[in-house]
C-alpha cells in the first residue's frame, strides 16, 4: 500500500494532521524516565501513550538517536508507534551517493528491523542520491524544499538565471522525481505567502510543515496550503513533548502530569488545525 | 590545536595524503571477521592495523553504522584510530537546524565518548545549520561543494542570476564561513578542470577529494589542486578496504591475505599520490 494512502487512512482515523516530533533531548527528560534502561525509549513510549489518539504520524529526528542506546531506543519507538497504528516519518535529512545512499535507505527496509514508513531527504546531491528512497513506492520521501531557518536564504533563496529561485527549482525537481507517487516536500511555515506560492507550483504533493506550535499564528496557512487533497502533516515537536516542562512536573516521580500535558497539547493542536481543514 | 594543524602533522608523519574510507558493507565482509561480536569493528580494526602507516586520516561513512551495533563499532573504531595517532573524519553529510544541529555536532564532543576530529556537512540549510560545527575551532568541517555523481548537476550546476554556478556560490560561502580556519571543501575528482577552477576561487581551503582509486587517472589533479599549502585529503574507500576481495581470500579463516591486500593498496595509492606532491 502506498505511503500516502496509509497516511490518508490514519488522518481519517485520528481526525488529525498532527505530526508529533520525537526529539528526546537528554537535557530535558523528566526525572520519571531517567532510571529506565533506555530513558529515551521510556520517554517516547509514554509520549506515544499520551498522544497517539491525536497523531497522524510520529517524526523522530535522527540527531537524537545517534549512539548505541539511541538506535535501540529508536527501533523500540518505531515498533511501538506501529503497534498503535501510527506511521513513523524519520527526520534524517539524508543525502549521499551510490552504495552509501543504498545503505541509508535500509532504514526503510523491514527485513533489517523496525522500519520507518517515510524519511526526509536533502536534495543537494541530486536525483541519484535519492533514487534508493524514491524506488520504494510503499515509503514516503519528503524532500527539503524551503526551510524557515535564517540560513535557509543562503542557498534556497538564490535567484537562478532562469528567473526561478533555487527552492522553486527544487520543488519542480521533486515533482519530476515523483514517478512513484511517494514524494512529499518539507516547507517551513513562517511565510504564509511562500507556502501558498509553493502549493500553486505543485498542487498534488503533500507537505510536511514544521514549526507550528499550539499557539502559533501560521496554523491556518499550514493547513490551507500544506494539504494536498486533504493529505499532509503539520509538525510540532517541543511544543508537544515538553509541554509539561515546569519544575514541579519534571521532578514528579510518576511523570503523570508531565505526559498528560503532552497529550493535552497534541489534542489542542489537532483541534486548532481542524478548524481550518 | 586546530584540526588542519593536526592534519598537517599527520600528513608529514605518514608522508601521505591518503584518506582511507571505512565503509564496512555487511555484504562484503570477509569470513574471518563474521564470528566477532561486532564484525564491522573487527573488520575496521584489522584494516587500521594493515593501513595506518599510510593513512593521513580514516573516513568512516555514517551510513554503515546506523544501528545499535553499528554505533558501538564506530566508537571503537574512532578510539582505535586515535590510538594509532590517525585523525578521523566522519563522513555524515549532516545539516539540520537549531537544537537538532547542536545535537548532531555532539559527535565532535569528547565528553560524549570517542569523538570525530572532523565531519562532512551539507550546505543546503545555510549558515546557522552549520554553526554548531563551525564554532568548534579544533574540529574540521568539510562542506559539500561539488560532487561528481550524475545528480550533482541537478542543483550544483545551476546557473545563478549573478552568473555564478550554484557550486561556485557554495564555495564562496564556505570561504565566508571560515572565520575559525576550520573549513574544508568536498570536491569530486572526475573533472580536473573544475577542480582547478575551484582551487583558484579558494586558494587556502583544504579539499577532501573522493573517488580516486589506486589506478584512477585523476590522481595528479587531485593532488595538484586538492591540497592547500600541502594540506588536503584524497580518499579511497572500497579500492583499499576490499582490495583483497576475491573468493579465496574472503573465505580464508585467518584473513591475513585479505587485509594484507588492503595495506598494499593503501601503500600504492600513497606512492602514486606522492609522485605529484
Coordinates of C-alpha atoms in Angstrom, one line a residue:
Chain A
X1 CA 0.0 0.0 0.0
X2 CA 1.3 3.4 -0.9
X3 CA 2.5 5.6 2.0
X4 CA 0.2 8.5 1.2
X5 CA -2.8 6.1 1.1
X6 CA -1.8 4.8 4.5
X7 CA -1.3 8.3 5.8
X8 CA -4.7 9.3 4.4
X9 CA -6.3 6.4 6.3
X10 CA -4.5 7.4 9.5
X11 CA -5.5 11.1 9.1
X12 CA -9.1 9.9 8.8
X13 CA -9.0 7.6 11.8
X14 CA -7.3 10.1 14.1
X15 CA -9.2 13.0 12.5
X16 CA -5.8 14.8 12.7
X17 CA -2.9 16.1 10.6
X18 CA -0.7 16.5 13.6
X19 CA 2.9 15.1 13.3
X20 CA 4.4 14.7 16.8
X21 CA 8.1 15.3 16.7
X22 CA 10.0 12.9 19.0
X23 CA 13.2 14.8 19.8
X24 CA 14.1 13.5 23.3
X25 CA 16.7 16.0 24.2
X26 CA 18.6 14.2 27.1
X27 CA 18.9 17.5 29.0
X28 CA 15.2 17.9 29.1
X29 CA 13.9 14.5 30.0
X30 CA 11.8 14.3 33.2
X31 CA 13.0 12.5 36.3
X32 CA 10.3 9.8 35.8
X33 CA 12.2 8.2 32.9
X34 CA 15.8 8.7 33.9
X35 CA 16.1 5.3 35.8
X36 CA 14.9 3.3 32.8
X37 CA 17.4 1.2 30.8
X38 CA 16.8 3.4 27.8
X39 CA 15.4 6.7 29.0
X40 CA 14.7 8.0 25.5
X41 CA 12.6 4.9 24.7
X42 CA 10.8 5.2 28.0
X43 CA 10.1 8.8 27.3
X44 CA 8.8 8.1 23.8
X45 CA 6.7 5.2 25.0
X46 CA 4.9 7.5 27.4
X47 CA 4.6 10.3 24.9
X48 CA 3.1 7.8 22.4
X49 CA 0.7 6.5 25.1
X50 CA -0.4 10.1 25.8
X51 CA -0.7 11.4 22.3
X52 CA -1.4 8.6 19.8
X53 CA -5.1 9.3 19.6
X54 CA -4.2 12.7 18.2
X55 CA -1.3 11.8 16.0
X56 CA -1.3 11.4 12.2
X57 CA 2.3 10.3 12.5
X58 CA 5.4 10.4 14.7
X59 CA 8.5 12.2 13.5
X60 CA 11.7 11.2 15.4
X61 CA 14.7 13.3 14.4
X62 CA 17.7 11.0 13.9
X63 CA 20.0 13.5 15.6
X64 CA 18.7 12.5 18.9
X65 CA 19.4 8.8 18.4
X66 CA 23.0 8.7 17.1
X67 CA 24.7 6.5 19.7
X68 CA 24.3 2.8 20.5
X69 CA 21.5 3.2 23.1
X70 CA 19.9 5.8 20.8
X71 CA 19.4 3.4 17.9
X72 CA 18.0 0.8 20.3
X73 CA 15.6 3.5 21.6
X74 CA 14.6 4.5 18.0
X75 CA 13.9 0.9 17.0
X76 CA 11.7 0.3 20.0
X77 CA 9.9 3.6 19.4
X78 CA 9.2 2.7 15.7
X79 CA 7.8 -0.7 16.7
X80 CA 5.7 0.8 19.5
X81 CA 4.2 3.5 17.2
X82 CA 3.3 0.8 14.7
X83 CA 1.6 -1.1 17.5
X84 CA -0.7 1.9 17.8
X85 CA -1.2 2.0 14.1
X86 CA 0.6 5.3 13.7
X87 CA 3.1 5.7 10.8
X88 CA 6.7 6.9 11.5
X89 CA 8.5 9.6 9.5
X90 CA 12.2 9.5 10.2
X91 CA 13.5 13.1 10.0
X92 CA 17.0 12.3 8.9
X93 CA 17.6 14.8 6.1
X94 CA 19.9 12.2 4.4
X95 CA 21.6 12.5 1.0
X96 CA 24.6 10.6 -0.2
X97 CA 25.7 8.8 -3.3
X98 CA 25.9 5.3 -4.7
X99 CA 26.3 2.4 -2.3
X100 CA 26.1 4.9 0.6
X101 CA 22.7 6.1 -0.4
X102 CA 21.5 2.5 -0.7
X103 CA 22.8 1.8 2.8
X104 CA 20.9 4.8 4.3
X105 CA 17.8 3.6 2.6
X106 CA 17.8 0.4 4.6
X107 CA 16.1 2.3 7.4
X108 CA 13.0 1.9 5.2
X109 CA 13.5 -1.9 4.9
X110 CA 11.6 -4.1 7.3
X111 CA 14.0 -7.0 6.7
X112 CA 16.6 -5.0 8.8
X113 CA 14.4 -4.4 11.9
X114 CA 11.7 -1.9 12.7
X115 CA 11.4 0.3 9.6
X116 CA 10.4 3.9 9.1
X117 CA 7.4 4.5 6.8
X118 CA 8.9 7.7 5.4
X119 CA 12.0 9.8 5.6
X120 CA 13.2 13.3 5.0
X121 CA 16.0 13.8 2.5
X122 CA 18.3 16.6 1.3
X123 CA 18.2 17.3 -2.5
X124 CA 21.7 18.9 -2.8
X125 CA 23.3 15.8 -4.3
X126 CA 20.5 15.4 -6.9
X127 CA 18.4 12.6 -8.2
X128 CA 20.7 9.6 -8.0
X129 CA 21.4 10.3 -4.3
X130 CA 17.6 9.9 -3.6
X131 CA 16.9 7.1 -6.0
X132 CA 17.2 4.3 -3.4
X133 CA 14.4 6.1 -1.4
X134 CA 12.3 7.0 -4.4
X135 CA 12.3 3.4 -5.7
X136 CA 10.4 2.4 -2.6
X137 CA 6.9 3.1 -3.8
X138 CA 5.5 2.0 -0.4
X139 CA 7.5 4.5 1.5
X140 CA 7.3 8.3 1.7
X141 CA 10.2 10.6 0.7
X142 CA 9.9 14.2 1.9
X143 CA 12.4 16.4 0.1
X144 CA 13.6 19.5 1.8
X145 CA 12.1 22.3 -0.2
X146 CA 12.1 25.6 1.7
X147 CA 13.2 25.8 5.3
X148 CA 12.3 28.7 7.6
X149 CA 15.6 29.0 9.5
X150 CA 17.6 32.2 8.9
X151 CA 20.3 30.4 6.8
X152 CA 17.5 29.0 4.6
X153 CA 18.1 32.1 2.5
X154 CA 21.8 31.4 1.9
X155 CA 21.1 28.9 -0.9
X156 CA 17.4 28.3 -1.2
X157 CA 16.5 32.0 -2.0
X158 CA 19.2 32.4 -4.6
X159 CA 17.8 33.6 -7.9
X160 CA 18.7 31.4 -10.9
X161 CA 19.5 32.6 -14.4
X162 CA 16.1 31.2 -15.4
X163 CA 14.4 33.7 -13.0
X164 CA 13.3 31.0 -10.6
X165 CA 14.6 30.9 -7.0
X166 CA 16.5 27.8 -6.1
X167 CA 13.8 26.5 -3.8
X168 CA 11.3 26.8 -6.7
X169 CA 13.6 24.7 -8.8
X170 CA 13.9 22.1 -6.0
X171 CA 10.1 22.0 -5.9
X172 CA 9.9 21.3 -9.6
X173 CA 12.5 18.6 -9.3
X174 CA 10.6 16.9 -6.5
X175 CA 7.6 16.9 -8.8
X176 CA 9.8 15.3 -11.6
X177 CA 11.0 12.7 -9.1
X178 CA 7.5 11.7 -8.1
X179 CA 7.0 8.9 -10.6
X180 CA 6.0 6.5 -7.9
X181 CA 3.6 9.0 -6.2
X182 CA 5.7 8.8 -3.0
X183 CA 7.3 12.3 -2.8
X184 CA 6.4 14.9 -0.3
X185 CA 8.0 18.3 0.4
X186 CA 9.2 19.9 3.6
X187 CA 8.1 23.5 3.6
X188 CA 8.5 25.9 6.6
X189 CA 5.5 27.7 8.0
X190 CA 6.9 31.1 8.8
X191 CA 5.9 32.8 5.5
X192 CA 2.3 32.0 4.5
X193 CA 2.6 33.7 1.1
X194 CA 5.6 31.4 0.2
X195 CA 3.6 28.4 1.4
X196 CA 0.8 29.4 -0.9
X197 CA 3.1 30.0 -3.8
X198 CA 4.7 26.6 -3.5
X199 CA 1.3 24.9 -3.2
X200 CA 0.4 26.5 -6.5
X201 CA 3.6 25.1 -8.1
X202 CA 2.8 21.6 -7.1
X203 CA -0.9 21.1 -6.4
X204 CA -0.7 17.4 -5.7
X205 CA 2.3 16.9 -3.4
X206 CA 1.7 16.6 0.3
X207 CA 3.8 18.9 2.5
X208 CA 5.3 18.4 5.9
X209 CA 5.1 21.8 7.6
X210 CA 7.3 22.1 10.6
X211 CA 7.4 24.8 13.2
X212 CA 3.7 25.3 14.0
X213 CA 3.1 25.4 17.8
X214 CA -0.2 25.1 19.6
X215 CA -0.4 28.9 19.8
X216 CA 1.4 29.7 16.5
X217 CA -0.2 32.1 14.1
X218 CA 0.5 30.2 11.0
X219 CA -1.7 27.2 11.6
X220 CA -4.3 28.4 9.1
X221 CA -1.8 28.7 6.2
X222 CA -0.1 25.4 7.2
X223 CA -3.4 23.6 6.8
X224 CA -4.8 25.6 3.9
X225 CA -1.7 25.2 1.8
X226 CA 0.1 22.2 3.3
X227 CA -2.5 19.6 2.5
X228 CA -3.0 18.1 -1.0
X229 CA -6.4 16.5 -1.3
X230 CA -6.6 16.5 2.5
X231 CA -3.2 14.8 2.9
X232 CA -0.3 16.4 4.6
X233 CA 1.4 16.9 8.0
X234 CA 1.8 19.8 10.4
X235 CA 4.6 19.1 12.9
X236 CA 5.1 20.2 16.5
X237 CA 8.0 18.7 18.5
X238 CA 9.0 20.5 21.7
X239 CA 5.6 22.3 21.9
X240 CA 4.0 18.9 22.5
X241 CA 6.6 16.6 24.1
X242 CA 7.9 19.2 26.6
X243 CA 4.5 20.9 27.2
X244 CA 4.6 19.7 30.8
X245 CA 8.0 21.1 31.4
X246 CA 7.8 23.0 34.6
X247 CA 9.9 22.3 37.7
X248 CA 7.1 20.5 39.6
X249 CA 6.0 18.1 36.8
X250 CA 9.6 17.4 35.7
X251 CA 10.6 16.2 39.2
X252 CA 7.4 14.2 39.8
X253 CA 8.3 10.5 40.1
X254 CA 5.2 9.2 38.4
X255 CA 5.5 11.5 35.4
X256 CA 1.7 11.5 35.1
X257 CA 1.3 15.3 35.0
X258 CA 4.2 15.7 32.6
X259 CA 2.9 13.3 30.0
X260 CA -0.7 14.3 30.5
X261 CA 0.3 17.8 29.4
X262 CA 1.8 16.4 26.2
X263 CA -1.4 14.7 25.4
X264 CA -3.4 17.9 26.0
X265 CA -1.0 19.9 23.8
X266 CA -1.4 17.4 21.0
X267 CA -5.1 17.5 21.3
X268 CA -5.2 21.3 21.3
X269 CA -3.0 21.5 18.2
X270 CA -5.3 18.9 16.5
X271 CA -8.3 20.9 17.3
X272 CA -6.7 24.2 16.2
X273 CA -5.7 22.7 12.9
X274 CA -9.0 21.0 12.4
X275 CA -10.7 24.4 12.4
X276 CA -9.1 25.0 9.0
X277 CA -9.5 21.6 7.4
Chain B
X1 CA 45.2 22.6 18.4
X2 CA 43.5 23.4 15.1
X3 CA 42.3 20.4 13.1
X4 CA 44.3 21.4 10.0
X5 CA 47.4 21.8 12.0
X6 CA 47.0 18.3 13.4
X7 CA 46.2 17.0 9.9
X8 CA 49.4 18.7 8.6
X9 CA 51.4 16.9 11.3
X10 CA 49.8 13.6 10.4
X11 CA 50.5 14.1 6.7
X12 CA 54.1 14.8 7.5
X13 CA 54.5 11.8 9.8
X14 CA 52.8 9.3 7.4
X15 CA 54.2 11.1 4.3
X16 CA 50.7 10.6 2.9
X17 CA 47.5 12.5 2.0
X18 CA 45.5 9.2 1.7
X19 CA 42.2 9.2 3.4
X20 CA 41.0 5.6 3.9
X21 CA 37.3 5.3 3.7
X22 CA 35.9 2.8 6.3
X23 CA 32.6 1.7 4.7
X24 CA 32.2 -1.9 6.0
X25 CA 29.4 -3.0 3.7
X26 CA 28.0 -6.1 5.6
X27 CA 27.5 -8.0 2.4
X28 CA 31.2 -7.8 1.6
X29 CA 32.9 -8.5 4.9
X30 CA 35.3 -11.5 4.8
X31 CA 34.6 -14.7 6.7
X32 CA 37.4 -14.0 9.1
X33 CA 35.5 -11.3 10.9
X34 CA 32.0 -12.7 10.8
X35 CA 32.2 -14.5 14.1
X36 CA 33.3 -11.5 16.0
X37 CA 30.9 -9.8 18.5
X38 CA 31.0 -6.7 16.3
X39 CA 32.1 -7.8 12.8
X40 CA 32.3 -4.2 11.5
X41 CA 34.6 -3.2 14.3
X42 CA 36.7 -6.3 13.9
X43 CA 37.0 -5.5 10.2
X44 CA 37.9 -1.9 10.8
X45 CA 40.5 -2.9 13.5
X46 CA 42.3 -5.2 11.0
X47 CA 42.0 -2.6 8.2
X48 CA 43.6 0.0 10.5
X49 CA 46.3 -2.4 11.6
X50 CA 47.1 -3.0 7.9
X51 CA 46.9 0.5 6.6
X52 CA 47.7 3.0 9.4
X53 CA 51.2 3.7 8.3
X54 CA 49.9 5.0 5.0
X55 CA 46.8 6.9 6.3
X56 CA 46.6 10.6 6.8
X57 CA 43.1 10.0 8.1
X58 CA 40.3 7.5 8.4
X59 CA 36.9 8.4 6.9
X60 CA 34.0 6.2 8.2
X61 CA 30.8 6.9 6.4
X62 CA 28.0 7.1 8.9
X63 CA 25.5 5.2 6.7
X64 CA 27.3 2.0 7.5
X65 CA 26.9 2.4 11.3
X66 CA 23.2 3.4 11.7
X67 CA 22.0 0.7 14.1
X68 CA 22.8 -0.1 17.7
X69 CA 25.8 -2.4 17.0
X70 CA 27.0 0.0 14.3
X71 CA 27.4 2.9 16.6
X72 CA 29.3 0.7 19.0
X73 CA 31.6 -0.4 16.1
X74 CA 32.0 3.3 15.1
X75 CA 33.0 4.4 18.6
X76 CA 35.5 1.5 18.9
X77 CA 36.9 2.4 15.5
X78 CA 37.4 6.1 16.3
X79 CA 39.2 5.2 19.6
X80 CA 41.4 2.7 17.9
X81 CA 42.4 5.1 15.1
X82 CA 43.3 7.7 17.7
X83 CA 45.4 5.1 19.4
X84 CA 47.4 4.9 16.1
X85 CA 47.6 8.7 16.0
X86 CA 45.4 8.9 12.9
X87 CA 42.6 11.5 12.9
X88 CA 39.0 10.5 12.0
X89 CA 36.8 12.4 9.6
X90 CA 33.2 11.3 9.9
X91 CA 31.5 11.4 6.5
X92 CA 28.0 12.2 7.7
X93 CA 26.9 14.9 5.3
X94 CA 24.7 16.4 8.1
X95 CA 22.7 19.5 8.0
X96 CA 19.8 20.5 10.2
X97 CA 18.5 23.4 12.2
X98 CA 18.6 24.8 15.7
X99 CA 18.7 22.3 18.6
X100 CA 18.9 19.5 16.1
X101 CA 22.1 20.8 14.6
X102 CA 23.6 21.2 18.0
X103 CA 22.7 17.6 18.8
X104 CA 24.4 16.4 15.6
X105 CA 27.5 18.3 16.5
X106 CA 27.9 16.3 19.7
X107 CA 29.7 13.7 17.6
X108 CA 32.6 16.2 17.7
X109 CA 32.5 16.4 21.5
X110 CA 34.9 14.2 23.5
X111 CA 32.7 14.5 26.6
X112 CA 30.2 12.2 24.9
X113 CA 32.5 9.4 24.0
X114 CA 35.0 8.8 21.2
X115 CA 34.8 12.0 19.1
X116 CA 35.5 12.5 15.4
X117 CA 38.1 15.1 14.6
X118 CA 36.2 16.4 11.6
X119 CA 32.9 15.9 9.8
X120 CA 31.3 16.4 6.3
X121 CA 28.3 18.7 6.2
X122 CA 25.6 19.6 3.7
X123 CA 25.2 23.4 3.0
X124 CA 21.6 23.4 1.7
X125 CA 20.1 24.7 5.0
X126 CA 22.7 27.6 5.2
X127 CA 25.0 29.0 7.8
X128 CA 23.0 28.6 11.0
X129 CA 22.6 24.9 10.3
X130 CA 26.4 24.5 10.3
X131 CA 27.2 27.0 13.1
X132 CA 27.5 24.3 15.9
X133 CA 30.2 22.7 13.8
X134 CA 31.9 25.9 12.7
X135 CA 32.2 27.1 16.3
X136 CA 34.4 24.1 17.1
X137 CA 37.7 25.7 16.1
X138 CA 39.6 22.5 17.0
X139 CA 37.4 20.4 14.6
X140 CA 37.3 20.3 10.8
X141 CA 34.2 21.0 8.9
X142 CA 34.2 19.8 5.3
X143 CA 31.3 21.4 3.3
X144 CA 30.0 19.6 0.3
X145 CA 30.9 21.8 -2.6
X146 CA 30.8 19.9 -5.9
X147 CA 30.1 16.2 -6.0
X148 CA 30.9 14.0 -9.0
X149 CA 27.8 11.8 -9.1
X150 CA 25.4 12.2 -12.1
X151 CA 22.8 14.0 -9.9
X152 CA 25.4 16.5 -8.8
X153 CA 24.3 18.5 -11.8
X154 CA 20.7 18.8 -10.7
X155 CA 21.3 21.6 -8.3
X156 CA 25.1 22.3 -8.1
X157 CA 25.5 23.2 -11.8
X158 CA 22.5 25.5 -11.9
X159 CA 23.5 29.0 -13.2
X160 CA 22.5 31.8 -10.9
X161 CA 21.3 35.3 -11.9
X162 CA 24.7 36.5 -10.8
X163 CA 26.4 34.4 -13.5
X164 CA 27.9 32.0 -10.9
X165 CA 27.0 28.4 -10.8
X166 CA 25.5 27.2 -7.5
X167 CA 28.6 25.2 -6.5
X168 CA 30.7 28.3 -7.0
X169 CA 28.4 30.2 -4.7
X170 CA 28.7 27.4 -2.1
X171 CA 32.5 27.6 -2.4
X172 CA 32.4 31.3 -1.7
X173 CA 30.0 30.8 1.2
X174 CA 32.4 28.2 2.7
X175 CA 35.1 30.7 2.5
X176 CA 32.9 33.3 4.3
X177 CA 32.1 30.7 7.0
X178 CA 35.8 30.0 7.6
X179 CA 36.3 32.6 10.4
X180 CA 37.9 29.9 12.6
X181 CA 40.1 28.4 9.9
X182 CA 38.5 25.1 10.2
X183 CA 36.5 24.8 7.0
X184 CA 37.4 22.4 4.2
X185 CA 35.5 21.5 1.0
X186 CA 34.4 18.2 -0.6
X187 CA 35.2 18.4 -4.3
X188 CA 34.8 15.4 -6.6
X189 CA 37.7 14.3 -8.8
X190 CA 36.1 13.4 -12.0
X191 CA 36.6 16.7 -13.7
X192 CA 40.2 18.0 -13.3
X193 CA 39.4 21.4 -14.9
X194 CA 36.6 22.0 -12.3
X195 CA 38.9 21.0 -9.5
X196 CA 41.5 23.6 -10.8
X197 CA 38.8 26.3 -11.1
X198 CA 37.5 25.7 -7.6
X199 CA 41.1 25.8 -6.2
X200 CA 41.6 29.2 -7.9
X201 CA 38.4 30.5 -6.1
X202 CA 39.6 29.5 -2.7
X203 CA 43.4 29.2 -2.6
X204 CA 43.6 28.5 1.1
X205 CA 40.9 25.9 1.8
X206 CA 41.9 22.2 2.0
X207 CA 39.8 19.8 -0.1
X208 CA 38.7 16.3 0.5
X209 CA 38.7 14.7 -2.9
X210 CA 36.8 11.4 -3.0
X211 CA 36.7 8.9 -5.8
X212 CA 40.3 8.4 -6.6
X213 CA 41.3 4.7 -6.8
X214 CA 44.8 3.3 -6.9
X215 CA 44.6 3.1 -10.7
X216 CA 42.5 6.2 -11.3
X217 CA 43.6 8.7 -13.8
X218 CA 42.7 11.8 -11.7
X219 CA 45.3 11.4 -9.1
X220 CA 47.5 14.1 -10.4
X221 CA 44.7 16.7 -10.5
X222 CA 43.5 15.6 -7.0
X223 CA 46.9 16.3 -5.5
X224 CA 47.8 19.4 -7.6
X225 CA 44.6 21.2 -6.8
X226 CA 43.2 19.4 -3.7
X227 CA 46.0 20.5 -1.4
X228 CA 46.3 24.0 0.1
X229 CA 49.8 24.6 1.4
X230 CA 50.3 20.9 1.3
X231 CA 47.2 20.1 3.4
X232 CA 44.3 18.1 2.0
X233 CA 43.0 14.6 1.6
X234 CA 42.4 12.2 -1.3
X235 CA 40.1 9.4 -0.4
X236 CA 39.7 5.8 -1.5
X237 CA 37.2 3.5 0.3
X238 CA 36.4 0.3 -1.5
X239 CA 39.5 0.4 -3.6
X240 CA 41.5 -0.1 -0.4
X241 CA 39.3 -1.9 2.1
X242 CA 38.0 -4.5 -0.4
X243 CA 41.3 -4.8 -2.4
X244 CA 41.6 -8.4 -1.2
X245 CA 38.2 -9.3 -2.2
X246 CA 38.5 -12.5 -4.3
X247 CA 36.8 -15.7 -3.4
X248 CA 39.9 -17.4 -1.9
X249 CA 41.0 -14.5 0.4
X250 CA 37.4 -13.8 1.5
X251 CA 36.9 -17.4 2.7
X252 CA 40.3 -17.6 4.4
X253 CA 39.8 -18.1 8.1
X254 CA 42.8 -16.1 9.1
X255 CA 42.0 -13.1 6.9
X256 CA 45.7 -12.5 6.6
X257 CA 45.8 -12.3 2.8
X258 CA 42.6 -10.2 2.7
X259 CA 44.0 -7.5 5.0
X260 CA 47.5 -7.6 3.6
X261 CA 46.0 -6.6 0.2
X262 CA 44.3 -3.6 1.8
X263 CA 47.6 -2.5 3.3
X264 CA 49.3 -2.9 -0.1
X265 CA 46.6 -0.9 -1.8
X266 CA 46.9 1.9 0.6
X267 CA 50.6 2.0 0.2
X268 CA 50.3 2.0 -3.6
X269 CA 47.8 4.9 -3.5
X270 CA 50.1 6.8 -1.2
X271 CA 53.1 6.3 -3.5
X272 CA 51.0 7.2 -6.6
X273 CA 49.8 10.4 -5.0
X274 CA 53.3 11.3 -3.6
X275 CA 54.6 11.5 -7.2
X276 CA 52.6 14.7 -7.6
X277 CA 53.1 16.3 -4.1

